[in-house]
Short mmCIF file of C-alpha atoms in Angstrom, two decimals:
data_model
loop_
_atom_site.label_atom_id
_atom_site.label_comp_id
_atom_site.label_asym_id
_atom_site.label_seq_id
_atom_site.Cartn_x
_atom_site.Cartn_y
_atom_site.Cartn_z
CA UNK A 422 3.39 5.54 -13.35
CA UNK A 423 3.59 9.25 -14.20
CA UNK A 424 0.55 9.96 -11.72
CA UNK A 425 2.41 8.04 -8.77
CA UNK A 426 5.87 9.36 -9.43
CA UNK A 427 3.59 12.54 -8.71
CA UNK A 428 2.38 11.61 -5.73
CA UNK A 429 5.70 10.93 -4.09
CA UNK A 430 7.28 14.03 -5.56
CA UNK A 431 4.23 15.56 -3.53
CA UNK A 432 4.48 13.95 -0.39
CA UNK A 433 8.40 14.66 -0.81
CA UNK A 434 7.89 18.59 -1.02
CA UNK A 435 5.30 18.60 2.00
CA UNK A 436 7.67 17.19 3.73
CA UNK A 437 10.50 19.37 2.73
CA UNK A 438 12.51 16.49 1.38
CA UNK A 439 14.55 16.57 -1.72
CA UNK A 440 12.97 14.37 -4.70
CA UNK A 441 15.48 12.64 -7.14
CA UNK A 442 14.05 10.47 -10.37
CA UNK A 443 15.88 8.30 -12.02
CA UNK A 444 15.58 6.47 -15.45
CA UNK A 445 17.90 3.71 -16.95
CA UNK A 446 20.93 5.74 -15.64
CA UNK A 447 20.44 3.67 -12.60
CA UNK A 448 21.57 0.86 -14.04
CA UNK A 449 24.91 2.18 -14.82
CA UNK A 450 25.95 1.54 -11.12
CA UNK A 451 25.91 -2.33 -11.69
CA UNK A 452 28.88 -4.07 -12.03
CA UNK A 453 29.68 -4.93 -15.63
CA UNK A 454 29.47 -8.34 -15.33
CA UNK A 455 25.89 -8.57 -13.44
CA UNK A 456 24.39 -6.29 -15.77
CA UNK A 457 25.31 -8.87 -18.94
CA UNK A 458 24.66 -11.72 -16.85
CA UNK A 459 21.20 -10.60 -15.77
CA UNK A 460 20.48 -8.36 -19.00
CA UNK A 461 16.84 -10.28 -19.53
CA UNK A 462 15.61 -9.90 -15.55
CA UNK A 463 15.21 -5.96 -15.12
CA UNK A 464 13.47 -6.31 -11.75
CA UNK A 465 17.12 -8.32 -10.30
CA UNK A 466 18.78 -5.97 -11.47
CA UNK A 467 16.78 -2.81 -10.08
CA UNK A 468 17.02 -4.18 -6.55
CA UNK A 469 20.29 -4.23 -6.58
CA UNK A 470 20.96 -1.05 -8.44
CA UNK A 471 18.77 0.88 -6.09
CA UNK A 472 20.89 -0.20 -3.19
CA UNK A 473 24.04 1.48 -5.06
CA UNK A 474 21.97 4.36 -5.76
CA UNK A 475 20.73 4.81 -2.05
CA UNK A 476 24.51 4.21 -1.01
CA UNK A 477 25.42 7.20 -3.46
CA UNK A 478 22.99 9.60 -2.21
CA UNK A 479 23.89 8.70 1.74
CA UNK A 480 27.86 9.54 0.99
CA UNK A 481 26.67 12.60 -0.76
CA UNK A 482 25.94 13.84 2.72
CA UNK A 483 22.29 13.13 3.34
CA UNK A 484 21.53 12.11 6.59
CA UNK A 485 18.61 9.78 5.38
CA UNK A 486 17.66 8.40 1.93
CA UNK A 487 14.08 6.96 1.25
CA UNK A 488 13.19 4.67 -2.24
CA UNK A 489 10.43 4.57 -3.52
CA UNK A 490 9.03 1.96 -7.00
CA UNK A 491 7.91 4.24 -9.91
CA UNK A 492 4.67 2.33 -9.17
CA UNK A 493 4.30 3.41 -5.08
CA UNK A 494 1.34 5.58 -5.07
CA UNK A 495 1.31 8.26 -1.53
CA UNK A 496 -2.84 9.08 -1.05
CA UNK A 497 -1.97 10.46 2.17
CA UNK A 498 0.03 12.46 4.26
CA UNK A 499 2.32 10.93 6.60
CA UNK A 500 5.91 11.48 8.38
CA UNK A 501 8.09 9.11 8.39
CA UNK A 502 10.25 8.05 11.17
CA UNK A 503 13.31 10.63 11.28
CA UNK A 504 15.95 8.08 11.64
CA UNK A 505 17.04 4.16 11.22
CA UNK A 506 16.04 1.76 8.66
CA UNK A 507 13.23 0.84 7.29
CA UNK A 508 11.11 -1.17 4.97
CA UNK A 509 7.82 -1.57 3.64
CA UNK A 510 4.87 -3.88 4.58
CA UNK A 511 3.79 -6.53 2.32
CA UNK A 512 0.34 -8.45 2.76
CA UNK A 513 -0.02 -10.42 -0.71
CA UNK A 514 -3.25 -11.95 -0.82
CA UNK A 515 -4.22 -14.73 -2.72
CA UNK A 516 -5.48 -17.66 -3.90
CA UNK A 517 -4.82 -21.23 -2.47
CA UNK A 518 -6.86 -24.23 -2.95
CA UNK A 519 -9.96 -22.18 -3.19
CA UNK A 520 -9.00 -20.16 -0.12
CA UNK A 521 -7.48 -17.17 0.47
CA UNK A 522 -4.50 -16.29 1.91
CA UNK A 523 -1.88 -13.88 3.36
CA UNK A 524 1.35 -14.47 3.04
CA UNK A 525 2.74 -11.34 5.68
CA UNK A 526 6.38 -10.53 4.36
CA UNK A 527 7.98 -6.99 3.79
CA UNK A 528 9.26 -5.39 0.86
CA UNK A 529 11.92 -3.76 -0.78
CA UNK A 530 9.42 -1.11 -2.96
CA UNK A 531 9.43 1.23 -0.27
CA UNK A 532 13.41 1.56 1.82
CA UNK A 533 14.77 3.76 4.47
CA UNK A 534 17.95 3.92 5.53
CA UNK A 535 20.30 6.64 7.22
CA UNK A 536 23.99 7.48 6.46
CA UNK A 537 26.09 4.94 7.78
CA UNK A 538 23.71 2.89 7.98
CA UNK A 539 24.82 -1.09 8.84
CA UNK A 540 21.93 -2.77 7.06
CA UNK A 541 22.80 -0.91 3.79
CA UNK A 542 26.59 -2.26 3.81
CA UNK A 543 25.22 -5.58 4.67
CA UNK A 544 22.32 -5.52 2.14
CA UNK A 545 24.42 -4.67 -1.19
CA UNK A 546 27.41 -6.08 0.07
CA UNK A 547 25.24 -9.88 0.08
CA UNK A 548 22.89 -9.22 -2.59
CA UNK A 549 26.03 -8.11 -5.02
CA UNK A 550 27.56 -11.57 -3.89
CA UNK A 551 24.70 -14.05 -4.08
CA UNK A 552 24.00 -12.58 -7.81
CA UNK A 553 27.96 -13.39 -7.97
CA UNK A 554 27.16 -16.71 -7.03
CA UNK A 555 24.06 -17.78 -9.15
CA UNK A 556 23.17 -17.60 -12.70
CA UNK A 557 20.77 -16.35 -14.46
CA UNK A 558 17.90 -16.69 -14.38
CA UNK A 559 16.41 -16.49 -10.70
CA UNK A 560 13.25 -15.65 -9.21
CA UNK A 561 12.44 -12.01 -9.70
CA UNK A 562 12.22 -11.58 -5.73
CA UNK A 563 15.43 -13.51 -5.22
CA UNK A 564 17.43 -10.28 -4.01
CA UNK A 565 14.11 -8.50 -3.16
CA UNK A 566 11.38 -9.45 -1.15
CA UNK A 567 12.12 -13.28 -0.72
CA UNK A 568 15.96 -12.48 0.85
CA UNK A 569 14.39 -9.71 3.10
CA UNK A 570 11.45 -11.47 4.59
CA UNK A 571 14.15 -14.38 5.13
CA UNK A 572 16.30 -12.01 7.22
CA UNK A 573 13.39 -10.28 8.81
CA UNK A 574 12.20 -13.69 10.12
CA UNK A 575 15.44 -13.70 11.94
CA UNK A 576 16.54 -10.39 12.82
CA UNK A 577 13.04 -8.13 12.78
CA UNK A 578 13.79 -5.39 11.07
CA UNK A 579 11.89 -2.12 11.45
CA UNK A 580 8.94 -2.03 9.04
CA UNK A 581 6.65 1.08 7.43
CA UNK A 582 3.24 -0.43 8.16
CA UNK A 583 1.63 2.63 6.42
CA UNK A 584 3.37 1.48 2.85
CA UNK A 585 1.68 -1.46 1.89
CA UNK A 586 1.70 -3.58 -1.52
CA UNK A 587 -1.47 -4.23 -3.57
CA UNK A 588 -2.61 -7.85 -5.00
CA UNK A 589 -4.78 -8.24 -8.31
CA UNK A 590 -7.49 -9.73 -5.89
CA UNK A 591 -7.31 -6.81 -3.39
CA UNK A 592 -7.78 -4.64 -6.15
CA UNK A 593 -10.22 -6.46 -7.80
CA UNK A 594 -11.95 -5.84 -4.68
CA UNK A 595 -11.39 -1.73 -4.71
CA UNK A 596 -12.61 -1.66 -7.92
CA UNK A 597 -15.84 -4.05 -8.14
CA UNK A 598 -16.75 -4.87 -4.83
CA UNK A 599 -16.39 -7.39 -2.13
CA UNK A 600 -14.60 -7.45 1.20
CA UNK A 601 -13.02 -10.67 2.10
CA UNK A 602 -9.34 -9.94 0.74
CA UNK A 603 -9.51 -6.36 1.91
CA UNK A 604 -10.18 -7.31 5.34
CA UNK A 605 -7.18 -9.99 5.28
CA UNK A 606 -5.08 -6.80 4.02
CA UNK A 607 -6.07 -4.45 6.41
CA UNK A 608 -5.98 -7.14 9.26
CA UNK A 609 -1.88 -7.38 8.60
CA UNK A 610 -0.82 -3.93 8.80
CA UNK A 611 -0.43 -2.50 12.28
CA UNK A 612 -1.05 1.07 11.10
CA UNK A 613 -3.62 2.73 8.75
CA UNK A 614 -1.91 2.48 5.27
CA UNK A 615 -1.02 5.90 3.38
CA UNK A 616 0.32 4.65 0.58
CA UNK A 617 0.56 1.06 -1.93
CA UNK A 618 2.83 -0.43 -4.14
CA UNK A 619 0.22 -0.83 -6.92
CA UNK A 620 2.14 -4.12 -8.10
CA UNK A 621 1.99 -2.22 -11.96
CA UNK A 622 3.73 -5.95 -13.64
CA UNK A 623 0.89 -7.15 -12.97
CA UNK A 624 -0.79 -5.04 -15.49
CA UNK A 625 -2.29 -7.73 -18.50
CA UNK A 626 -1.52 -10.74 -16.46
CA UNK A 627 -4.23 -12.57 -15.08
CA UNK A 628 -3.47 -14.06 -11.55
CA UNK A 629 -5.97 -15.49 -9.23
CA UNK A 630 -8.94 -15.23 -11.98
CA UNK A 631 -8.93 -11.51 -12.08
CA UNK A 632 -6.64 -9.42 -15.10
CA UNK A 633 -6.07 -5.61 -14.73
CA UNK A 634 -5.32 -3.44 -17.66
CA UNK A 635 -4.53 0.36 -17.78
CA UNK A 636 -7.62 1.73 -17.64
CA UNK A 637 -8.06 -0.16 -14.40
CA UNK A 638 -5.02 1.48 -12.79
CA UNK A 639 -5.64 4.16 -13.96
CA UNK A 640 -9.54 4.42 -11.98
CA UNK A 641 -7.60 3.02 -9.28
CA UNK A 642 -5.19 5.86 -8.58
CA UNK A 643 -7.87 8.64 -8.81
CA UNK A 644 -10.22 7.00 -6.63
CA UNK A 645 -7.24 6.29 -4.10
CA UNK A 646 -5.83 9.75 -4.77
CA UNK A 647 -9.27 11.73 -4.38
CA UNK A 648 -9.74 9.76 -1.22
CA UNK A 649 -13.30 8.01 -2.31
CA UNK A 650 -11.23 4.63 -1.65
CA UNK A 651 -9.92 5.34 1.53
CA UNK A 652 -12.31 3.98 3.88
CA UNK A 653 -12.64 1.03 1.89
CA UNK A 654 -9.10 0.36 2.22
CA UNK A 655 -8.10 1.25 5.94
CA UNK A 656 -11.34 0.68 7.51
CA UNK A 657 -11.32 1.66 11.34
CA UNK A 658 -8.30 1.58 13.52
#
């Protein structure tokens, strides 16, 4: 975490944006009543709390605001677009009846959104309400990637192909060998990826036959971060 917290902290100075990290002061933005309700799913809560957060910082007199997971790891340089709203890509690849499989969604790890921006409103506004609405407990993408992908389906929002989101099996691949799932992964973004959501809860958990501890991750971000990864992962566009 501490390593890609770097990285973006990087990336932010090259860029000459300001970098602000949070701990479990974020939380303190949360209604009362969600955060008791929803006290035992941490990852509900942060998607909603980073919306108030991102709100905060945009009536603070930023023109643009950009989230990023403690877990998002930046190997390379990019610019992002210098206005609208934005949010990451997600290819999850996995497992299905001895198959593999994309499911092509977008995510909620990496956001970018500009003061006054209509999505925000909308966003929190709906997310705050449908957390109103339900009790405990839900999914953990219920305000996250499942409601986004939903709306995207509908309205197409703009997406950051070059943030992407990392499966155990694509990073089983990275670290061992093997090519099917990366080519699946690489096949679904429309721009060479510069940075991952390293999908850290998955750390200890096996999914799809493969478990990751911390010394994996930890290989994982220097190879990524030293570049001897990279071609591997974005192949040739």
């Amino acid at each position: 975490m501490g390593s890609c917290c770097a990285s973006v902290s990087s990336w932010a100075s090259q860029q000459g944006f300001d970098y602000l990290l949070d701990g479990d002061a974020l939380f303190d933005r949360i209604p009362v009543t969600l955060r008791a309700r929803f006290a035992a799913q941490v990852v509900v809560l942060s998607d909603l709390a980073r919306l108030y957060w991102m709100r905060e910082v945009l009536e603070s007199g930023y023109d643009r605001a950009i989230w990023c997971d403690a877990d998002v790891l930046i190997f390379e340089q990019f610019t992002p677009a210098d206005s609208g709203d934005r949010f990451g890509r997600e290819c999850w690849i996995q497992q299905d009846g001895g198959k593999l499989r994309r499911y092509r969604k977008i995510h909620n790890a990496w956001m970018q959104f500009s003061a006054g921006s209509p999505t925000l409103a909308f966003y929190l506004d709906r997310a705050r309400l449908l957390l109103e609405r339900t009790e405990s407990p839900v999914v953990p993408q219920f305000i996250g990637p499942k409601l986004l992908t939903a709306w995207h389906n509908i309205a197409a929002f703009s997406v950051e192909e070059r943030v992407g989101m990392l499966s155990p099996l694509v990073m089983a691949e990275l670290l061992d060998g093997g090519d099917r799932a990366l080519q699946m992964l690489r096949a679904g973004h429309a721009e060479p990826l510069c940075a991952l959501n390293l999908s850290a809860s998955y750390e200890n958990r096996e999914v799809d036959g493969v478990m990751h501890d911390g010394h994996d991750y930890q290989q994982l971000v220097e190879q990524l971060s030293s570049g001897a990864m990279l071609g591997r992962l974005r192949g040739a566009y």
